[in-house]
Coordinates of N, CA and C in Angstrom, one line a residue:
M146 N -4.0 -84.0 -34.0 CA -4.7 -85.2 -34.5 C -4.8 -85.1 -36.1
K147 N -4.5 -86.2 -36.7 CA -4.5 -86.2 -38.2 C -5.7 -87.0 -38.7
T148 N -6.4 -86.5 -39.6 CA -7.5 -87.3 -40.2 C -7.2 -87.4 -41.7
N149 N -7.9 -88.3 -42.4 CA -7.7 -88.4 -43.8 C -9.1 -88.1 -44.5
F150 N -10.0 -87.4 -43.9 CA -11.3 -87.2 -44.4 C -11.2 -86.4 -45.7
F151 N -10.5 -85.4 -45.8 CA -10.4 -84.6 -47.0 C -9.6 -85.3 -48.2
E152 N -8.7 -86.2 -47.8 CA -8.0 -87.0 -48.8 C -9.0 -88.0 -49.4
N153 N -9.9 -88.5 -48.6 CA -10.9 -89.5 -49.1 C -11.8 -88.8 -50.0
I154 N -12.2 -87.5 -49.7 CA -13.1 -86.8 -50.6 C -12.4 -86.5 -51.9
A155 N -11.1 -86.1 -51.8 CA -10.3 -85.9 -53.1 C -10.2 -87.2 -53.9
N156 N -10.1 -88.3 -53.2 CA -9.9 -89.6 -53.9 C -11.2 -90.0 -54.7
L157 N -12.3 -89.4 -54.3 CA -13.5 -89.7 -55.1 C -13.5 -89.1 -56.5
N158 N -12.6 -88.2 -56.7 CA -12.4 -87.6 -58.0 C -13.7 -87.0 -58.5
A159 N -14.4 -86.3 -57.6 CA -15.7 -85.7 -58.0 C -15.8 -84.3 -57.4
P160 N -15.1 -83.3 -58.1 CA -15.1 -82.0 -57.6 C -16.6 -81.4 -57.6
G161 N -16.9 -80.7 -56.6 CA -18.2 -80.1 -56.5 C -18.5 -79.5 -55.1
I162 N -19.7 -79.4 -54.8 CA -20.2 -78.8 -53.5 C -20.7 -79.9 -52.6
W163 N -20.2 -80.0 -51.4 CA -20.7 -80.9 -50.4 C -21.4 -80.2 -49.3
K164 N -22.6 -80.8 -48.9 CA -23.3 -80.3 -47.8 C -23.5 -81.5 -46.8
L165 N -22.8 -81.4 -45.7 CA -22.8 -82.5 -44.7 C -23.5 -82.0 -43.4
S166 N -24.3 -82.8 -42.9 CA -24.9 -82.6 -41.6 C -24.6 -83.8 -40.7
I167 N -24.0 -83.6 -39.5 CA -23.7 -84.7 -38.6 C -24.4 -84.5 -37.3
H168 N -25.1 -85.5 -36.9 CA -25.8 -85.5 -35.6 C -25.2 -86.6 -34.8
N169 N -24.7 -86.1 -33.7 CA -24.0 -87.0 -32.7 C -25.0 -87.3 -31.6
E170 N -25.4 -88.5 -31.4 CA -26.4 -88.8 -30.4 C -25.7 -89.2 -29.1
A171 N -26.4 -89.1 -28.0 CA -25.9 -89.4 -26.7 C -25.4 -90.8 -26.5
N172 N -25.9 -91.8 -27.3 CA -25.5 -93.2 -27.1 C -24.3 -93.5 -28.0
G173 N -23.7 -92.5 -28.6 CA -22.5 -92.7 -29.4 C -22.8 -93.0 -30.9
H174 N -24.0 -93.0 -31.3 CA -24.4 -93.2 -32.7 C -24.4 -91.9 -33.4
F175 N -24.1 -92.0 -34.7 CA -24.1 -90.8 -35.6 C -25.2 -91.0 -36.6
T176 N -25.8 -89.9 -37.0 CA -26.6 -89.8 -38.2 C -26.0 -88.7 -39.1
V177 N -25.6 -89.1 -40.3 CA -24.9 -88.2 -41.2 C -25.8 -88.1 -42.5
S178 N -26.0 -86.8 -42.8 CA -26.7 -86.5 -44.1 C -25.7 -85.9 -45.0
A179 N -25.6 -86.5 -46.2 CA -24.6 -86.0 -47.2 C -25.3 -85.7 -48.5
L180 N -25.1 -84.5 -49.0 CA -25.7 -84.1 -50.3 C -24.5 -83.5 -51.1
Y181 N -24.3 -84.1 -52.3 CA -23.3 -83.7 -53.2 C -23.9 -83.2 -54.5
S182 N -23.3 -82.1 -55.0 CA -23.7 -81.6 -56.4 C -22.4 -81.2 -57.0
P183 N -22.2 -81.5 -58.3 CA -20.9 -81.2 -59.0 C -20.8 -79.7 -59.2
N184 N -21.9 -79.0 -59.3 CA -21.8 -77.6 -59.6 C -23.1 -76.9 -59.3
Q185 N -23.1 -75.6 -59.4 CA -24.4 -74.9 -59.2 C -25.2 -75.1 -60.4
S186 N -26.4 -75.5 -60.3 CA -27.3 -75.8 -61.4 C -28.7 -75.3 -61.2
N187 N -29.3 -74.8 -62.2 CA -30.7 -74.3 -62.1 C -31.6 -75.4 -62.7
E188 N -31.1 -76.5 -63.0 CA -32.0 -77.6 -63.6 C -33.0 -78.1 -62.5
P189 N -34.3 -78.1 -62.8 CA -35.3 -78.5 -61.8 C -35.0 -80.0 -61.4
A190 N -34.6 -80.8 -62.3 CA -34.4 -82.2 -61.9 C -33.4 -82.4 -60.8
T191 N -32.4 -81.6 -60.8 CA -31.3 -81.7 -59.8 C -31.7 -81.3 -58.4
K192 N -32.8 -80.5 -58.3 CA -33.3 -80.0 -57.0 C -34.1 -81.1 -56.3
T193 N -34.4 -82.2 -57.0 CA -35.2 -83.2 -56.4 C -34.3 -84.3 -55.7
I194 N -33.0 -84.2 -55.8 CA -32.1 -85.2 -55.3 C -32.1 -85.0 -53.7
A195 N -32.4 -86.1 -53.1 CA -32.5 -86.1 -51.6 C -31.1 -86.4 -51.1
P196 N -30.7 -86.0 -49.9 CA -29.4 -86.3 -49.3 C -29.3 -87.8 -48.9
L197 N -28.1 -88.3 -48.9 CA -27.9 -89.7 -48.4 C -27.9 -89.6 -46.9
I198 N -28.5 -90.6 -46.3 CA -28.6 -90.6 -44.8 C -27.9 -91.9 -44.4
F199 N -26.9 -91.7 -43.5 CA -26.2 -92.9 -42.9 C -26.3 -92.8 -41.4
K200 N -26.4 -94.0 -40.8 CA -26.5 -94.1 -39.3 C -25.5 -95.2 -38.9
G201 N -24.9 -95.0 -37.8 CA -23.9 -96.0 -37.3 C -23.1 -95.4 -36.2
T202 N -22.2 -96.2 -35.7 CA -21.2 -95.8 -34.6 C -20.1 -95.1 -35.3
A203 N -19.2 -94.4 -34.5 CA -18.1 -93.7 -35.1 C -17.2 -94.7 -35.9
S204 N -16.9 -95.8 -35.3 CA -16.1 -96.8 -36.1 C -16.7 -97.3 -37.3
E205 N -18.0 -97.5 -37.3 CA -18.7 -97.9 -38.6 C -18.6 -96.8 -39.6
M206 N -18.8 -95.6 -39.2 CA -18.7 -94.5 -40.1 C -17.3 -94.4 -40.7
D207 N -16.3 -94.5 -39.8 CA -14.9 -94.4 -40.3 C -14.6 -95.5 -41.3
E208 N -15.2 -96.7 -41.1 CA -14.9 -97.8 -42.0 C -15.7 -97.8 -43.3
G209 N -16.9 -97.4 -43.3 CA -17.8 -97.6 -44.4 C -18.4 -96.3 -45.1
F210 N -18.2 -95.2 -44.5 CA -18.8 -94.0 -45.1 C -18.4 -93.7 -46.5
F211 N -17.1 -93.7 -46.8 CA -16.6 -93.3 -48.1 C -16.9 -94.4 -49.2
E212 N -16.9 -95.7 -48.7 CA -17.3 -96.8 -49.6 C -18.7 -96.7 -50.0
A213 N -19.6 -96.3 -49.0 CA -21.0 -96.2 -49.3 C -21.4 -95.0 -50.2
I214 N -20.6 -93.9 -50.1 CA -21.0 -92.7 -50.9 C -20.4 -92.7 -52.3
G215 N -19.4 -93.6 -52.5 CA -18.7 -93.5 -53.8 C -19.6 -93.7 -55.0
Q216 N -20.4 -94.7 -55.1 CA -21.3 -94.9 -56.2 C -22.3 -93.8 -56.4
P217 N -23.0 -93.5 -55.3 CA -24.0 -92.4 -55.5 C -23.4 -91.1 -55.9
V218 N -22.2 -90.7 -55.5 CA -21.6 -89.5 -55.9 C -21.2 -89.6 -57.4
Q219 N -20.7 -90.7 -57.9 CA -20.4 -90.9 -59.3 C -21.7 -90.8 -60.1
A220 N -22.8 -91.4 -59.6 CA -24.1 -91.3 -60.3 C -24.6 -89.9 -60.4
T221 N -24.4 -89.1 -59.3 CA -24.9 -87.7 -59.3 C -24.0 -86.9 -60.3
A222 N -22.7 -87.2 -60.3 CA -21.9 -86.5 -61.3 C -22.3 -86.8 -62.7
G223 N -22.7 -88.1 -62.9 CA -23.1 -88.5 -64.3 C -24.5 -87.8 -64.6
L224 N -25.3 -87.7 -63.6 CA -26.6 -87.0 -63.8 C -26.4 -85.6 -64.4
Y225 N -25.5 -84.9 -63.7 CA -25.3 -83.5 -64.2 C -24.7 -83.5 -65.6
S226 N -23.8 -84.3 -65.9 CA -23.2 -84.3 -67.2 C -24.2 -84.8 -68.2
N227 N -25.1 -85.7 -67.9 CA -26.1 -86.1 -68.8 C -27.1 -85.0 -69.1
I228 N -27.4 -84.2 -68.1 CA -28.4 -83.1 -68.3 C -27.8 -82.1 -69.3
E229 N -26.5 -81.8 -69.1 CA -25.8 -80.9 -70.1 C -25.8 -81.5 -71.5
A230 N -25.5 -82.8 -71.6 CA -25.5 -83.4 -72.9 C -26.9 -83.5 -73.5
Y231 N -27.9 -83.8 -72.6 CA -29.2 -83.8 -73.1 C -29.7 -82.5 -73.7
N232 N -29.4 -81.4 -72.9 CA -29.8 -80.1 -73.4 C -29.1 -79.7 -74.7
K233 N -27.9 -80.1 -74.9 CA -27.1 -79.8 -76.1 C -27.7 -80.6 -77.3
N234 N -28.0 -81.9 -77.0 CA -28.7 -82.7 -78.1 C -30.0 -82.2 -78.4
L235 N -30.8 -81.7 -77.4 CA -32.1 -81.2 -77.7 C -32.0 -80.0 -78.6
D236 N -31.1 -79.1 -78.3 CA -30.9 -77.9 -79.1 C -30.5 -78.3 -80.5
N237 N -29.7 -79.2 -80.7 CA -29.3 -79.7 -82.0 C -30.4 -80.3 -82.8
A238 N -31.3 -81.0 -82.1 CA -32.4 -81.7 -82.7 C -33.4 -80.6 -83.2
K239 N -33.6 -79.6 -82.4 CA -34.5 -78.5 -82.7 C -34.0 -77.8 -84.0
K240 N -32.7 -77.5 -84.0 CA -32.1 -76.9 -85.2 C -32.4 -77.7 -86.5
K241 N -32.1 -79.0 -86.4 CA -32.3 -79.9 -87.5 C -33.7 -80.0 -88.0
L242 N -34.6 -80.0 -87.0 CA -36.1 -80.1 -87.3 C -36.5 -78.8 -88.0
S243 N -36.0 -77.6 -87.6 CA -36.3 -76.4 -88.2 C -35.8 -76.3 -89.6
Q244 N -34.7 -77.0 -90.0 CA -34.2 -77.0 -91.3 C -35.1 -77.7 -92.3
G245 N -36.0 -78.6 -91.8 CA -37.0 -79.2 -92.7 C -36.4 -80.3 -93.5
N246 N -35.7 -81.3 -92.9 CA -35.1 -82.4 -93.7 C -36.2 -83.4 -94.0
K247 N -36.6 -83.3 -95.3 CA -37.7 -84.2 -95.8 C -37.2 -85.1 -96.9
S248 N -37.7 -86.3 -96.9 CA -37.3 -87.3 -97.9 C -38.6 -87.9 -98.5
Q249 N -38.5 -88.3 -99.8 CA -39.6 -88.9 -100.5 C -39.6 -90.4 -100.3
P250 N -40.7 -91.0 -100.2 CA -40.7 -92.5 -100.1 C -40.3 -93.1 -101.4
A251 N -39.6 -94.2 -101.4 CA -39.2 -94.9 -102.6 C -40.4 -95.5 -103.3
K252 N -40.3 -95.7 -104.6 CA -41.4 -96.2 -105.3 C -41.0 -97.6 -105.9
V253 N -41.9 -98.5 -105.9 CA -41.6 -99.9 -106.4 C -42.7 -100.2 -107.4
K254 N -42.3 -100.7 -108.5 CA -43.3 -101.1 -109.6 C -43.8 -102.5 -109.2
S255 N -45.1 -102.6 -109.4 CA -45.8 -103.9 -109.1 C -46.7 -104.3 -110.3
N256 N -46.7 -105.5 -110.7 CA -47.6 -106.0 -111.7 C -49.0 -106.4 -111.1
T257 N -50.0 -105.9 -111.8 CA -51.4 -106.3 -111.4 C -51.8 -107.5 -112.1
E258 N -52.9 -108.1 -111.8 CA -53.4 -109.3 -112.5 C -53.5 -109.1 -114.0
D259 N -53.9 -107.9 -114.5 CA -54.1 -107.7 -115.9 C -52.9 -107.3 -116.6
G260 N -51.7 -107.3 -115.9 CA -50.4 -107.0 -116.5 C -50.0 -105.5 -116.5
D261 N -50.9 -104.7 -115.9 CA -50.5 -103.2 -115.8 C -49.6 -103.0 -114.7
D262 N -48.6 -102.1 -114.9 CA -47.6 -101.8 -113.9 C -48.2 -100.6 -113.1
I263 N -48.2 -100.7 -111.8 CA -48.5 -99.5 -110.9 C -47.4 -99.3 -110.0
E264 N -47.3 -98.0 -109.6 CA -46.2 -97.7 -108.6 C -46.8 -97.7 -107.2
V265 N -46.1 -98.4 -106.4 CA -46.6 -98.5 -105.0 C -45.4 -97.9 -104.1
A266 N -45.8 -97.1 -103.2 CA -44.8 -96.5 -102.3 C -44.3 -97.6 -101.3
E267 N -43.0 -97.8 -101.3 CA -42.5 -98.8 -100.3 C -42.4 -98.1 -99.0
P268 N -42.9 -98.8 -97.9 CA -42.8 -98.2 -96.6 C -41.3 -98.1 -96.2
K269 N -40.9 -96.9 -95.9 CA -39.5 -96.7 -95.5 C -39.5 -95.6 -94.4
I270 N -38.6 -95.9 -93.4 CA -38.5 -94.9 -92.4 C -37.6 -93.8 -92.8
S271 N -38.1 -92.6 -92.8 CA -37.3 -91.4 -93.2 C -36.2 -91.2 -92.2
A272 N -35.2 -90.5 -92.7 CA -34.1 -90.1 -91.8 C -34.6 -89.3 -90.7
E273 N -35.5 -88.4 -90.9 CA -36.1 -87.6 -89.9 C -36.8 -88.4 -88.8
D274 N -37.6 -89.4 -89.2 CA -38.3 -90.3 -88.3 C -37.3 -91.1 -87.5
K275 N -36.3 -91.6 -88.2 CA -35.3 -92.4 -87.5 C -34.5 -91.5 -86.4
K276 N -34.2 -90.3 -86.8 CA -33.5 -89.4 -85.9 C -34.4 -89.1 -84.7
K277 N -35.7 -88.9 -85.0 CA -36.7 -88.6 -83.9 C -36.8 -89.8 -82.9
A278 N -36.9 -91.0 -83.5 CA -37.0 -92.2 -82.7 C -35.7 -92.3 -81.8
Y279 N -34.6 -92.0 -82.4 CA -33.3 -92.1 -81.6 C -33.3 -91.0 -80.5
T280 N -33.7 -89.8 -80.8 CA -33.7 -88.7 -79.8 C -34.7 -89.1 -78.7
D281 N -35.9 -89.6 -79.1 CA -36.9 -90.0 -78.0 C -36.3 -91.1 -77.1
A282 N -35.7 -92.0 -77.7 CA -35.1 -93.1 -76.9 C -34.0 -92.6 -76.0
I283 N -33.1 -91.8 -76.5 CA -32.1 -91.2 -75.6 C -32.7 -90.3 -74.5
R284 N -33.7 -89.6 -74.9 CA -34.4 -88.7 -73.9 C -34.9 -89.6 -72.7
K285 N -35.5 -90.8 -73.1 CA -36.0 -91.7 -72.1 C -34.9 -92.3 -71.3
V286 N -33.8 -92.6 -72.0 CA -32.6 -93.2 -71.2 C -32.1 -92.2 -70.2
V287 N -32.0 -90.9 -70.6 CA -31.5 -89.9 -69.7 C -32.5 -89.7 -68.5
E288 N -33.8 -89.7 -68.8 CA -34.8 -89.6 -67.7 C -34.6 -90.8 -66.7
L289 N -34.5 -92.0 -67.2 CA -34.3 -93.2 -66.4 C -33.0 -93.1 -65.6
N290 N -31.9 -92.6 -66.3 CA -30.6 -92.5 -65.7 C -30.7 -91.5 -64.5
D291 N -31.4 -90.4 -64.8 CA -31.6 -89.3 -63.7 C -32.3 -89.9 -62.5
A292 N -33.2 -90.8 -62.8 CA -34.0 -91.4 -61.7 C -33.3 -92.7 -61.1
C293 N -32.0 -92.9 -61.5 CA -31.2 -94.0 -61.0 C -31.8 -95.4 -61.3
K294 N -32.6 -95.4 -62.5 CA -33.2 -96.7 -62.9 C -32.3 -97.2 -64.1
Y295 N -31.1 -97.7 -63.7 CA -30.1 -98.0 -64.7 C -30.5 -99.2 -65.6
A296 N -31.1 -100.2 -64.9 CA -31.5 -101.5 -65.7 C -32.6 -101.1 -66.7
E297 N -33.5 -100.3 -66.3 CA -34.6 -99.9 -67.3 C -34.0 -99.0 -68.4
A298 N -33.0 -98.2 -68.1 CA -32.4 -97.4 -69.1 C -31.6 -98.2 -70.1
L299 N -31.0 -99.3 -69.6 CA -30.3 -100.2 -70.5 C -31.2 -100.9 -71.5
E300 N -32.5 -101.2 -71.0 CA -33.4 -101.9 -71.9 C -33.9 -100.9 -73.0
V301 N -34.0 -99.6 -72.7 CA -34.5 -98.6 -73.6 C -33.5 -98.2 -74.6
L302 N -32.2 -98.3 -74.2 CA -31.1 -97.9 -75.1 C -31.1 -98.5 -76.4
P303 N -31.1 -97.8 -77.5 CA -31.2 -98.4 -78.8 C -30.0 -99.2 -79.1
P304 N -30.2 -100.3 -79.9 CA -29.0 -101.2 -80.3 C -28.1 -100.5 -81.3
V305 N -26.9 -100.8 -81.2 CA -25.9 -100.2 -82.1 C -26.2 -100.6 -83.6
S306 N -26.8 -101.8 -83.8 CA -27.1 -102.2 -85.1 C -28.1 -101.3 -85.8
D307 N -29.0 -100.7 -85.1 CA -30.0 -99.8 -85.7 C -29.4 -98.4 -86.0
Y308 N -28.3 -98.0 -85.2 CA -27.7 -96.7 -85.4 C -26.2 -96.8 -85.4
P309 N -25.6 -97.5 -86.5 CA -24.2 -97.7 -86.5 C -23.4 -96.4 -86.5
E310 N -24.0 -95.3 -86.9 CA -23.3 -94.0 -86.9 C -23.2 -93.4 -85.5
K311 N -23.9 -94.0 -84.6 CA -23.9 -93.5 -83.2 C -23.3 -94.6 -82.3
A312 N -22.5 -95.5 -82.9 CA -21.9 -96.6 -82.1 C -21.1 -96.2 -80.9
E313 N -20.3 -95.2 -81.1 CA -19.4 -94.7 -80.0 C -20.2 -94.2 -78.9
E314 N -21.2 -93.4 -79.2 CA -22.0 -92.8 -78.1 C -22.9 -93.9 -77.4
L315 N -23.4 -94.8 -78.2 CA -24.3 -95.9 -77.6 C -23.4 -96.8 -76.7
N316 N -22.2 -97.2 -77.2 CA -21.3 -98.0 -76.4 C -20.9 -97.3 -75.1
R317 N -20.6 -96.0 -75.2 CA -20.2 -95.3 -74.0 C -21.4 -95.2 -73.0
R318 N -22.6 -94.9 -73.5 CA -23.8 -94.9 -72.6 C -24.0 -96.3 -72.0
K319 N -23.9 -97.3 -72.8 CA -24.1 -98.7 -72.3 C -23.1 -99.0 -71.2
A320 N -21.9 -98.7 -71.4 CA -20.8 -99.0 -70.4 C -21.1 -98.2 -69.1
D321 N -21.5 -96.9 -69.3 CA -21.7 -96.0 -68.1 C -22.9 -96.5 -67.3
L322 N -24.0 -96.9 -68.0 CA -25.2 -97.4 -67.3 C -24.9 -98.7 -66.7
T323 N -24.2 -99.6 -67.3 CA -23.8 -100.9 -66.7 C -23.0 -100.7 -65.5
R324 N -22.0 -99.8 -65.5 CA -21.2 -99.5 -64.4 C -22.0 -98.9 -63.2
K325 N -22.9 -98.0 -63.5 CA -23.8 -97.4 -62.5 C -24.7 -98.4 -61.9
K326 N -25.2 -99.3 -62.7 CA -26.1 -100.4 -62.2 C -25.4 -101.3 -61.2
E327 N -24.2 -101.6 -61.6 CA -23.4 -102.5 -60.7 C -23.0 -101.8 -59.4
Q328 N -22.6 -100.5 -59.5 CA -22.3 -99.7 -58.3 C -23.5 -99.5 -57.4
M329 N -24.6 -99.3 -58.0 CA -25.8 -99.1 -57.2 C -26.2 -100.3 -56.5
A330 N -26.0 -101.5 -57.1 CA -26.3 -102.8 -56.4 C -25.3 -103.0 -55.3
Q331 N -24.1 -102.6 -55.5 CA -23.1 -102.8 -54.4 C -23.4 -101.8 -53.3
A332 N -23.7 -100.5 -53.6 CA -24.0 -99.5 -52.5 C -25.3 -100.0 -51.8
L333 N -26.3 -100.4 -52.4 CA -27.5 -100.9 -51.7 C -27.2 -102.0 -50.8
Q334 N -26.4 -102.9 -51.3 CA -26.0 -104.1 -50.5 C -25.3 -103.6 -49.2
L335 N -24.4 -102.7 -49.4 CA -23.6 -102.2 -48.2 C -24.6 -101.4 -47.3
F336 N -25.5 -100.6 -47.8 CA -26.4 -99.8 -47.1 C -27.4 -100.7 -46.3
N337 N -27.8 -101.8 -46.9 CA -28.8 -102.6 -46.3 C -28.3 -103.6 -45.3
Q338 N -27.0 -103.6 -45.1 CA -26.4 -104.5 -44.1 C -26.6 -104.1 -42.7
D339 N -27.1 -102.8 -42.5 CA -27.4 -102.4 -41.1 C -28.6 -103.1 -40.6

């Protein structure tokens, strides 16, 4: 007997570790628990991921199992890659903060009523504050992404106009979050059809 189970797993293009549990009930129904992780990780956030649970007949499982797990597997793979990117960015931010990048506020001359010039500091966001705001926003985006809250993550994602030097990264994150949001909606729709 030939099956294409392993070909379907290979077609997901998500190398990693699979933990599957299959419970075959007397009435011909199956309960399948599937837990995927791209690699061995000691990250605490990854240990909170619950397995996917599917219930149905053998023919329903044959027809819909791989369609239903496709998006969550890709989201999980993205979670792991985002954790690695997050840790790398966090280390870089710590290094830059320790270097003490300080800037002086710009000064503007202003005339008083009696004609005397005074210097008034113009409120300006320093490069350090702007970098911190960006890092905080990306950290929140990663947390929301890890929690599969893609719509909220898209709302928190800083606009490219505020950080043109980060345009490539921001566009990539936006595309990834939009894709995950759409896939999650499709998976939930398939899952809720039972």
